[in-house]
XYZ file of C-alpha atoms in Angstrom:
609
model
C 6.075 -6.893 2.874
C 6.910 -10.574 2.592
C 4.128 -12.814 1.341
C 2.918 -15.924 3.160
C 0.608 -18.701 1.967
C -0.294 -21.854 3.885
C -2.574 -24.785 3.035
C -3.968 -27.909 4.695
C -6.606 -30.097 3.090
C -7.187 -32.724 0.433
C -5.400 -31.084 -2.500
C -1.729 -31.171 -3.348
C -0.367 -28.200 -1.435
C 2.353 -27.046 -3.827
C 0.124 -25.821 -6.704
C -2.204 -24.038 -4.257
C 0.689 -22.321 -2.511
C 2.498 -21.420 -5.723
C -0.667 -19.898 -7.154
C -1.141 -17.888 -3.970
C 2.446 -16.634 -4.000
C 1.936 -15.374 -7.550
C -1.000 -13.319 -6.298
C 1.324 -11.787 -3.697
C 4.104 -10.808 -6.105
C 2.895 -7.201 -5.858
C 4.187 -7.102 -2.261
C 7.761 -7.168 -3.539
C 10.302 -9.921 -2.967
C 13.837 -11.087 -3.671
C 13.520 -14.839 -3.008
C 10.858 -17.493 -2.531
C 10.355 -20.945 -1.071
C 7.894 -23.729 -0.243
C 7.846 -26.566 2.306
C 5.440 -29.511 2.402
C 4.770 -32.482 4.672
C 3.781 -35.963 3.480
C 3.532 -39.187 5.489
C 5.926 -37.981 8.143
C 8.473 -36.750 5.616
C 9.143 -33.199 4.470
C 10.540 -31.277 1.544
C 11.822 -27.704 1.177
C 12.588 -25.852 -2.054
C 13.977 -22.311 -2.091
C 15.427 -20.000 -4.715
C 16.757 -16.479 -5.016
C 15.114 -13.997 -7.392
C 11.747 -14.110 -9.104
C 9.100 -16.741 -8.490
C 9.779 -18.296 -11.886
C 13.091 -19.546 -10.475
C 11.225 -21.446 -7.783
C 8.803 -22.819 -10.371
C 11.696 -24.132 -12.454
C 13.242 -25.745 -9.385
C 9.958 -27.432 -8.499
C 9.721 -28.903 -12.001
C 13.125 -30.495 -11.485
C 12.539 -31.405 -7.833
C 8.781 -31.700 -7.177
C 7.239 -31.530 -3.706
C 4.307 -33.688 -2.659
C 1.994 -33.412 0.317
C -1.376 -31.942 1.234
C -0.028 -29.611 3.909
C 2.468 -26.873 3.210
C 3.663 -23.302 3.602
C 5.177 -20.852 1.125
C 6.878 -17.492 1.242
C 8.132 -14.613 -0.867
C 10.850 -12.659 0.958
C 11.690 -8.958 0.979
C 15.035 -8.705 2.718
C 15.248 -7.013 6.106
C 17.855 -9.083 7.978
C 20.395 -10.717 5.675
C 21.107 -10.175 1.993
C 18.905 -11.705 -0.721
C 20.142 -15.276 -1.199
C 18.942 -18.866 -1.282
C 20.284 -19.533 2.215
C 18.325 -16.563 3.612
C 15.142 -17.482 1.749
C 12.248 -18.964 3.717
C 11.164 -21.537 4.879
C 13.726 -22.012 7.660
C 14.123 -25.297 9.524
C 15.497 -26.232 12.943
C 15.137 -29.846 14.008
C 11.572 -30.876 13.105
C 10.291 -27.257 12.970
C 9.776 -25.360 9.692
C 8.813 -21.676 9.677
C 7.904 -18.849 7.308
C 7.643 -15.328 8.685
C 6.611 -11.815 7.712
C 7.809 -9.006 9.988
C 10.829 -8.174 12.118
C 11.883 -9.865 15.355
C 13.467 -7.007 17.279
C 15.098 -9.152 19.968
C 16.463 -11.829 17.642
C 20.130 -11.108 18.426
C 19.957 -11.842 22.192
C 17.724 -14.838 21.489
C 20.190 -16.063 18.889
C 23.093 -15.795 21.336
C 21.172 -17.701 24.002
C 20.287 -20.437 21.517
C 23.884 -20.702 20.318
C 24.977 -21.226 23.901
C 22.474 -24.113 24.052
C 24.122 -25.719 21.039
C 22.004 -24.433 18.175
C 23.771 -23.876 14.867
C 22.390 -21.189 12.545
C 22.648 -21.362 8.786
C 21.217 -17.992 7.713
C 21.568 -14.308 8.544
C 17.842 -13.861 9.124
C 15.875 -13.046 12.239
C 13.297 -15.650 11.165
C 15.542 -18.650 11.748
C 15.525 -17.767 15.452
C 11.821 -18.635 15.602
C 12.387 -22.180 14.345
C 15.272 -22.769 16.768
C 13.345 -21.242 19.652
C 10.411 -23.621 19.108
C 12.831 -26.549 18.816
C 14.394 -25.517 22.128
C 10.991 -25.238 23.821
C 10.130 -28.769 22.645
C 12.970 -30.112 24.781
C 11.074 -29.116 27.931
C 7.481 -29.117 26.675
C 6.420 -32.249 24.747
C 3.069 -30.667 23.845
C 3.865 -29.096 20.459
C 1.156 -26.418 20.574
C 2.190 -25.335 24.069
C 5.822 -25.191 22.948
C 4.846 -22.886 20.091
C 2.905 -20.636 22.476
C 5.863 -20.434 24.819
C 8.266 -19.575 21.990
C 6.005 -16.883 20.521
C 5.647 -15.264 23.943
C 9.402 -14.619 23.944
C 9.409 -12.744 20.649
C 9.427 -8.961 20.481
C 8.570 -7.119 17.297
C 6.158 -7.924 14.510
C 5.334 -11.244 12.939
C 2.929 -13.293 10.931
C 4.149 -16.883 11.040
C 3.169 -20.255 9.649
C 4.720 -23.271 11.331
C 5.049 -26.951 10.413
C 6.396 -29.825 12.499
C 7.684 -32.956 10.797
C 6.518 -34.909 13.860
C 2.989 -33.444 13.624
C 2.243 -34.123 9.940
C -1.479 -33.312 10.165
C -1.130 -29.882 11.752
C -0.421 -26.320 10.607
C -0.066 -23.440 13.081
C -0.300 -19.739 12.263
C -0.041 -16.663 14.490
C -0.014 -12.902 14.128
C 1.386 -9.879 15.940
C 1.680 -6.646 13.996
C 1.800 -8.164 10.494
C -1.217 -8.961 8.290
C -2.790 -12.413 8.165
C -6.083 -13.752 6.842
C -7.526 -17.269 7.104
C -9.675 -18.816 4.367
C -12.314 -21.409 5.256
C -13.012 -24.138 2.692
C -14.791 -27.484 2.650
C -12.457 -29.819 4.505
C -9.535 -27.500 3.833
C -8.054 -24.276 5.186
C -5.905 -21.517 3.774
C -3.822 -18.798 5.389
C -2.174 -15.853 3.652
C -0.833 -12.342 4.001
C -3.576 -10.912 1.825
C -6.958 -11.857 0.380
C -6.017 -12.199 -3.332
C -3.688 -15.117 -2.550
C -6.580 -17.409 -1.592
C -9.632 -15.788 -3.164
C -9.725 -18.316 -5.993
C -10.412 -21.051 -3.424
C -12.784 -19.455 -0.922
C -14.661 -16.248 -0.194
C -15.122 -16.967 3.523
C -12.352 -15.172 5.373
C -11.405 -14.790 9.021
C -9.224 -11.787 9.809
C -6.620 -12.481 12.462
C -6.046 -9.880 15.157
C -2.768 -9.164 16.927
C -1.936 -11.729 19.579
C -4.026 -14.470 17.955
C -3.133 -17.965 16.845
C -4.862 -20.729 14.903
C -4.162 -24.465 14.897
C -5.333 -26.182 11.703
C -6.079 -29.818 11.068
C -7.968 -31.144 8.072
C -11.083 -31.269 10.246
C -10.993 -27.980 12.144
C -9.437 -24.581 12.709
C -9.068 -23.814 16.413
C -8.611 -20.091 17.081
C -7.159 -18.788 20.331
C -5.022 -16.078 21.806
C -1.317 -16.857 21.815
C -1.495 -17.493 25.552
C -4.209 -20.114 25.019
C -7.612 -18.487 25.506
C -10.111 -19.994 22.999
C -11.717 -17.556 20.534
C -14.967 -17.742 18.587
C -13.960 -16.050 15.338
C -16.572 -15.097 12.739
C -15.920 -15.296 9.016
C -16.593 -12.503 6.563
C -17.811 -13.089 3.005
C -15.593 -11.312 0.457
C -17.282 -10.317 -2.792
C -14.154 -9.483 -4.766
C -13.955 -11.500 -7.971
C -10.629 -13.273 -8.608
C -10.682 -11.587 -12.014
C -10.331 -8.227 -10.300
C -6.758 -9.197 -9.546
C -5.927 -10.186 -13.092
C -4.525 -7.885 -15.771
C -7.691 -7.830 -17.843
C -5.867 -7.713 -21.172
C -3.534 -4.861 -20.247
C 0.210 -5.296 -20.569
C 0.808 -4.434 -16.919
C -1.254 -4.226 -13.762
C -0.257 -0.578 -13.470
C -1.759 0.309 -16.839
C -4.914 -1.641 -15.998
C -5.224 0.195 -12.703
C -4.671 3.585 -14.340
C -7.595 2.786 -16.638
C -9.713 1.618 -13.703
C -9.625 5.067 -12.098
C -12.949 6.353 -13.470
C -14.637 3.226 -12.097
C -12.765 3.487 -8.815
C -13.840 7.099 -8.251
C -17.442 6.178 -9.106
C -17.312 3.394 -6.533
C -15.832 5.719 -3.931
C -18.691 8.202 -4.257
C -21.450 5.663 -4.947
C -24.291 5.838 -2.419
C -22.588 8.624 -0.504
C -23.850 11.802 -2.188
C -26.851 13.539 -0.598
C -27.326 16.035 -3.380
C -30.455 17.748 -2.120
C -28.891 18.409 1.275
C -25.495 19.365 -0.121
C -23.992 16.733 2.180
C -22.479 13.264 2.040
C -23.163 10.027 3.892
C -20.095 8.142 5.078
C -21.369 4.818 6.362
C -18.392 3.936 8.578
C -17.853 7.418 9.967
C -19.050 7.123 13.559
C -18.628 10.744 14.643
C -21.734 12.811 15.359
C -22.027 16.376 14.077
C -21.458 17.554 17.625
C -18.213 15.596 17.880
C -17.003 16.920 14.539
C -17.906 20.454 15.552
C -15.633 20.009 18.570
C -12.556 19.374 16.435
C -10.141 22.273 16.847
C -7.238 20.885 14.868
C -6.395 18.027 12.518
C -3.268 16.024 11.832
C -3.142 13.847 8.717
C -0.534 11.075 8.851
C 0.578 8.944 5.907
C 3.529 7.600 3.898
C 4.614 7.962 0.270
C 1.798 8.459 -2.203
C -0.746 8.619 0.620
C 1.258 11.491 2.114
C 0.890 13.388 -1.164
C -2.866 12.834 -0.989
C -2.768 14.147 2.581
C -1.080 17.360 1.401
C -3.957 17.945 -1.024
C -6.387 17.160 1.789
C -4.835 19.962 3.856
C -5.836 22.440 1.141
C -9.381 21.058 1.085
C -9.913 20.976 4.832
C -8.289 24.279 5.693
C -9.806 26.043 2.699
C -13.379 24.964 3.365
C -13.590 23.996 7.027
C -11.209 26.638 8.429
C -9.587 24.137 10.782
C -5.784 24.117 11.062
C -4.348 20.966 9.507
C -0.856 19.515 9.866
C 0.434 16.791 7.565
C 2.957 14.357 9.026
C 5.076 11.627 7.512
C 4.100 8.548 9.510
C 7.654 7.337 10.135
C 8.429 10.657 11.882
C 5.158 11.260 13.706
C 5.535 9.306 16.931
C 9.189 10.228 17.352
C 8.604 13.970 17.593
C 6.431 13.976 20.745
C 3.415 15.463 18.921
C 1.091 17.888 20.686
C -2.301 16.134 20.771
C -5.412 16.339 22.919
C -9.034 15.245 22.729
C -9.913 18.137 20.411
C -7.390 16.904 17.846
C -8.596 14.644 15.044
C -5.841 12.418 13.674
C -6.595 11.053 10.208
C -4.349 8.266 8.889
C -4.261 7.255 5.229
C -3.096 3.868 3.923
C -4.024 1.906 0.817
C -3.303 -1.474 2.361
C -4.310 -0.643 5.917
C -1.209 -2.527 7.041
C 1.499 0.141 6.663
C 3.572 -0.354 9.808
C 4.569 3.280 10.375
C 1.046 4.533 9.814
C -0.410 1.899 12.124
C 2.115 2.882 14.794
C 1.148 6.544 14.361
C -2.526 5.654 14.773
C -1.790 3.803 17.991
C 0.274 6.732 19.273
C -2.592 9.138 18.563
C -5.072 6.883 20.334
C -2.787 6.529 23.328
C -2.669 10.318 23.605
C -6.452 10.600 23.572
C -6.978 12.008 20.083
C -10.070 11.428 17.999
C -9.003 9.187 15.152
C -10.110 7.934 11.770
C -8.673 6.360 8.633
C -8.948 6.443 4.881
C -8.207 2.949 3.639
C -8.822 0.645 0.681
C -8.662 -2.803 2.263
C -11.733 -3.778 4.266
C -11.014 -5.131 7.754
C -7.314 -4.359 7.512
C -5.460 -3.587 10.742
C -5.721 0.193 10.395
C -9.404 -0.011 9.463
C -10.180 -2.205 12.459
C -8.239 -0.098 14.932
C -9.547 3.285 13.809
C -12.493 4.955 15.476
C -13.972 5.623 12.045
C -13.000 4.721 8.493
C -13.721 5.876 4.958
C -13.179 2.996 2.558
C -12.057 4.026 -0.905
C -13.487 0.950 -2.667
C -10.713 1.029 -5.281
C -10.536 -2.777 -5.405
C -7.254 -4.727 -5.277
C -4.284 -2.695 -6.456
C -1.507 -4.993 -7.627
C 0.978 -2.578 -9.194
C 3.512 -1.358 -6.639
C 3.295 2.213 -7.949
C -0.031 3.401 -6.595
C -2.481 4.961 -9.052
C -6.167 4.277 -8.431
C -5.529 4.208 -4.686
C -4.214 7.772 -4.933
C -7.143 9.286 -6.833
C -9.639 7.530 -4.580
C -7.823 8.859 -1.519
C -8.170 12.359 -2.979
C -11.853 11.638 -3.542
C -12.321 10.385 0.012
C -10.616 13.498 1.390
C -12.955 15.678 -0.663
C -15.963 13.741 0.628
C -14.793 14.124 4.212
C -14.240 17.842 3.658
C -17.895 18.194 2.674
C -19.053 16.133 5.663
C -16.883 18.026 8.150
C -17.811 21.371 6.638
C -21.507 20.625 6.842
C -21.170 19.379 10.433
C -19.355 22.542 11.486
C -21.526 24.855 9.339
C -18.405 26.006 7.488
C -20.027 24.762 4.262
C -23.647 25.705 3.589
C -26.079 23.579 1.606
C -25.618 25.450 -1.657
C -21.816 25.210 -1.454
C -22.118 21.505 -0.686
C -24.365 21.074 -3.714
C -21.828 22.837 -5.919
C -18.983 20.637 -4.630
C -21.024 17.476 -5.171
C -21.988 18.549 -8.692
C -18.315 19.001 -9.566
C -17.357 15.663 -8.047
C -20.034 13.840 -10.045
C -18.383 15.046 -13.255
C -14.977 13.678 -12.330
C -15.332 10.014 -13.454
C -16.450 10.953 -16.959
C -13.678 13.522 -17.264
C -11.132 10.967 -16.080
C -12.265 8.804 -18.978
C -11.564 11.732 -21.290
C -8.080 12.136 -19.852
C -7.350 8.447 -20.474
C -7.772 9.122 -24.182
C -4.455 10.992 -23.924
C -2.635 7.672 -23.527
C -1.331 7.643 -27.125
C -0.126 11.249 -27.158
C 1.512 10.801 -23.762
C 3.402 7.776 -25.094
C 4.805 9.911 -27.927
C 6.050 12.470 -25.409
C 7.574 9.658 -23.358
C 9.597 8.497 -26.377
C 10.985 11.991 -26.753
C 12.216 12.305 -23.164
C 12.913 8.720 -22.118
C 16.698 9.190 -22.071
C 16.706 12.242 -19.819
C 18.665 11.735 -16.599
C 16.718 14.249 -14.510
C 13.173 15.656 -14.445
C 11.711 18.588 -12.549
C 7.990 18.805 -11.721
C 6.453 22.143 -10.737
C 3.002 23.100 -9.494
C 1.315 25.607 -7.222
C -1.238 25.354 -4.439
C -3.035 22.034 -4.243
C -1.243 21.007 -7.453
C 2.168 21.161 -5.780
C 1.543 17.754 -4.108
C 0.622 16.437 -7.558
C 4.046 17.569 -8.783
C 5.546 15.564 -5.915
C 3.431 12.564 -6.872
C 4.377 12.824 -10.549
C 8.064 12.904 -9.666
C 7.632 9.939 -7.324
C 5.908 7.873 -9.996
C 8.705 8.518 -12.492
C 11.544 7.616 -10.155
C 9.698 4.600 -8.704
C 9.273 2.763 -11.962
C 11.773 4.255 -14.462
C 14.664 4.866 -12.019
C 15.133 8.375 -13.425
C 15.946 11.040 -10.859
C 13.006 13.418 -10.484
C 12.050 16.164 -8.052
C 8.784 17.929 -7.356
C 8.717 21.532 -6.154
C 6.284 24.355 -5.561
C 6.667 26.456 -8.697
C 7.218 29.593 -6.610
C 10.194 27.922 -4.889
C 12.009 27.342 -8.155
C 14.076 30.512 -7.752
C 15.243 29.307 -4.340
C 17.458 26.552 -5.669
C 15.999 24.257 -8.351
C 16.437 26.899 -11.063
C 20.158 26.093 -10.952
C 19.384 22.660 -12.425
C 17.563 23.929 -15.466
C 19.178 23.683 -18.889
C 18.407 22.153 -22.266
C 18.907 18.628 -20.869
C 16.341 18.839 -18.063
C 12.655 18.336 -18.947
C 10.395 20.404 -16.686
C 6.822 19.194 -16.212
C 4.652 22.231 -15.465
C 1.147 21.867 -14.033
C -0.641 24.906 -15.461
C -4.429 24.440 -15.357
C -6.521 27.596 -15.496
C -7.061 28.246 -11.808
C -6.475 30.993 -9.267
C -2.701 30.482 -9.486
C -2.603 30.378 -13.292
C -0.861 33.711 -13.949
C 1.842 33.046 -11.364
C 2.483 29.531 -12.677
C 2.650 30.850 -16.225
C 5.335 33.294 -15.112
C 7.295 30.420 -13.600
C 7.029 28.570 -16.896
C 8.484 31.593 -18.692
C 11.428 31.544 -16.282
C 12.107 27.927 -17.219
C 11.894 28.663 -20.938
C 14.266 31.643 -20.557
C 16.897 29.216 -19.256
C 16.471 26.762 -22.156
C 14.413 24.350 -20.073
C 12.278 21.904 -22.061
C 8.731 22.364 -20.833
C 6.104 19.641 -20.839
C 2.974 21.534 -19.834
C -0.248 20.007 -18.569
C -2.907 22.639 -19.026
C -6.633 23.153 -19.485
C -7.961 22.237 -22.926
C -7.921 25.169 -25.345
C -5.196 27.137 -23.583
C -3.439 28.709 -26.571
C -1.188 30.778 -24.334
C 0.445 27.674 -22.904
C 0.433 25.848 -26.216
C 2.333 28.690 -27.831
C 5.120 28.566 -25.233
C 5.682 24.980 -24.084
C 7.635 22.452 -26.124
C 5.020 19.762 -25.474
C 1.485 20.110 -24.185
C -1.026 17.716 -22.617
C -4.522 19.186 -22.337
C -7.012 18.089 -19.692
C -10.729 18.938 -19.521
C -11.912 21.889 -17.479
C -13.274 21.098 -14.005
C -13.661 22.915 -10.711
C -10.102 23.731 -9.649
C -10.565 21.799 -6.396
C -10.614 18.624 -8.469
C -7.788 19.482 -10.856
C -5.510 17.167 -8.815
C -7.571 14.145 -9.908
C -7.313 14.982 -13.600
C -3.666 16.102 -13.479
C -2.612 12.843 -11.827
C -3.517 10.673 -14.801
C -1.167 12.140 -17.452
C 1.661 12.046 -14.921
C 0.967 8.368 -14.262
C 0.852 7.635 -17.996
C 4.061 9.565 -18.659
C 5.912 7.624 -15.954
C 4.419 4.343 -17.164
C 5.414 4.789 -20.809
C 8.936 5.986 -19.999
C 9.407 2.942 -17.770
C 8.119 0.562 -20.452
C 10.389 2.140 -23.054
C 13.346 1.767 -20.710
C 12.475 -1.869 -20.095
C 12.095 -1.731 -16.323
C 9.834 -4.004 -14.285
C 6.821 -1.700 -14.099
C 4.690 -3.705 -11.684
C 7.524 -4.776 -9.405
C 10.198 -2.065 -9.442
C 13.440 -2.894 -7.728
C 13.761 -2.468 -3.962
C 10.094 -1.531 -3.551
C 7.110 -3.321 -2.053
C 3.408 -2.639 -2.224
C 2.687 -2.821 1.489
C 5.429 -1.631 3.816
C 4.527 -3.754 6.828
C 7.803 -3.255 8.707
C 9.286 -0.025 10.075
């Protein structure tokens, strides 16, 4: 979740690195720092808090040099503070690090016994001291780095400077994301593409166990144990403007409004309307292989887990294959029952979620078929999966996921059609009907976005509530969970999502005139039952905010506030219902003055367990 940027070339490093760190603010952080080398000298500047604090420090105490590394830290070992901020230095060695070193305590004790004095509480400082210690016995700096890295257990992406090697930058990766940018006489390294996209579109994606040694003339790739590698670059066609706010007040609001476009991009070129089928270009399974699937497990975290719950309804309902949905952080610790007829599908926006990646590896080790739904091309999960469905949502900067969620729902719907057609559970005419409904979704999402103003008025009315309850049935129950998650993520208001039918089994005790209850009541097969649940809330003085199908006078006559969405096939109600819930959470958060794009204690990509 930390952000890393490194640079070596002909420019001043500090502005390049600072710009890159700003692009990584979405990853979440509590401190930041930069180190540069110049003519055999070095400088380090670090500060606690937001990046603006580091900027102010650099104005007072500038850094010069055309080689440097920078970091935004999300605390894992050691409290947020200036002393725990990266970069860390030991002797001539300066390090920034993303990940967790699992064996840092025994290493730290060994190094202390050798006379090393530690200044921070972090696991990262061990890396710098370990390299310094290796240099005592191995004068070749690169070999010393290799030897030190071989002793680390855990996950890391590191950038390393040496005051005595002022024309060299070393980077290595094991379990944490890292991308290298190739320029003209200059090189960049970062945790994610947006950090360096303004400077180059030619990217090399580092794999686990790889290392690169940069000079101004070359980038030498190898394995950590020294085997040379011939790495190929990939041209990235994202525009830097895609990562800018585009005139919106917050990235989150911009990304909410990008959802019609994102869904269009997810389905573009994939719909085979005449055949009632879809084409998924990176799905490598044959129809025969898909027909052999006897069971599915979908594994994900957070918002992606909510998408997975909706996917269970799609896949079981249409394909008649039993589907389990697992939280990734629990999956590999429960000794799951898997064989070669089990298809494990992992879902991750970033493709770097540590728990989800670990679950994927566990499934592969047990012989399961495997695939991923992912947004980031060539991310770790995408590369390691047997097949992948890219969502093509584009960069998502806001920590609270919006367009990633609706595109994951879309990808799950597409895969349902493909699997159903492969197994003959869905015939051509049914596939045509499903595709016809899906094609309507982007335009209807645009209609829902017109509710922004009315949703803001409702937000003003309820912004001071201390608790919210969200209720839905069937495939809309996960949307209730997602709505509650969005509200608590960015407004810090306690919120819970429940199946509406479960209300009488506990949550009903919470309901009174002070608790707003968001009811998802579109006209679908569960409409009458959900309406009855709404009446139970009203009978206990609950304040109902109902999201219903346009023109529903029955709901309008009962609920205190109503948000109406267009009518669509009930399979796709989750897409349309998601948007008002996102807008409601957004406007309440803005009214409360919270940091919408970077809520406290959260990070965009959870790249540590």
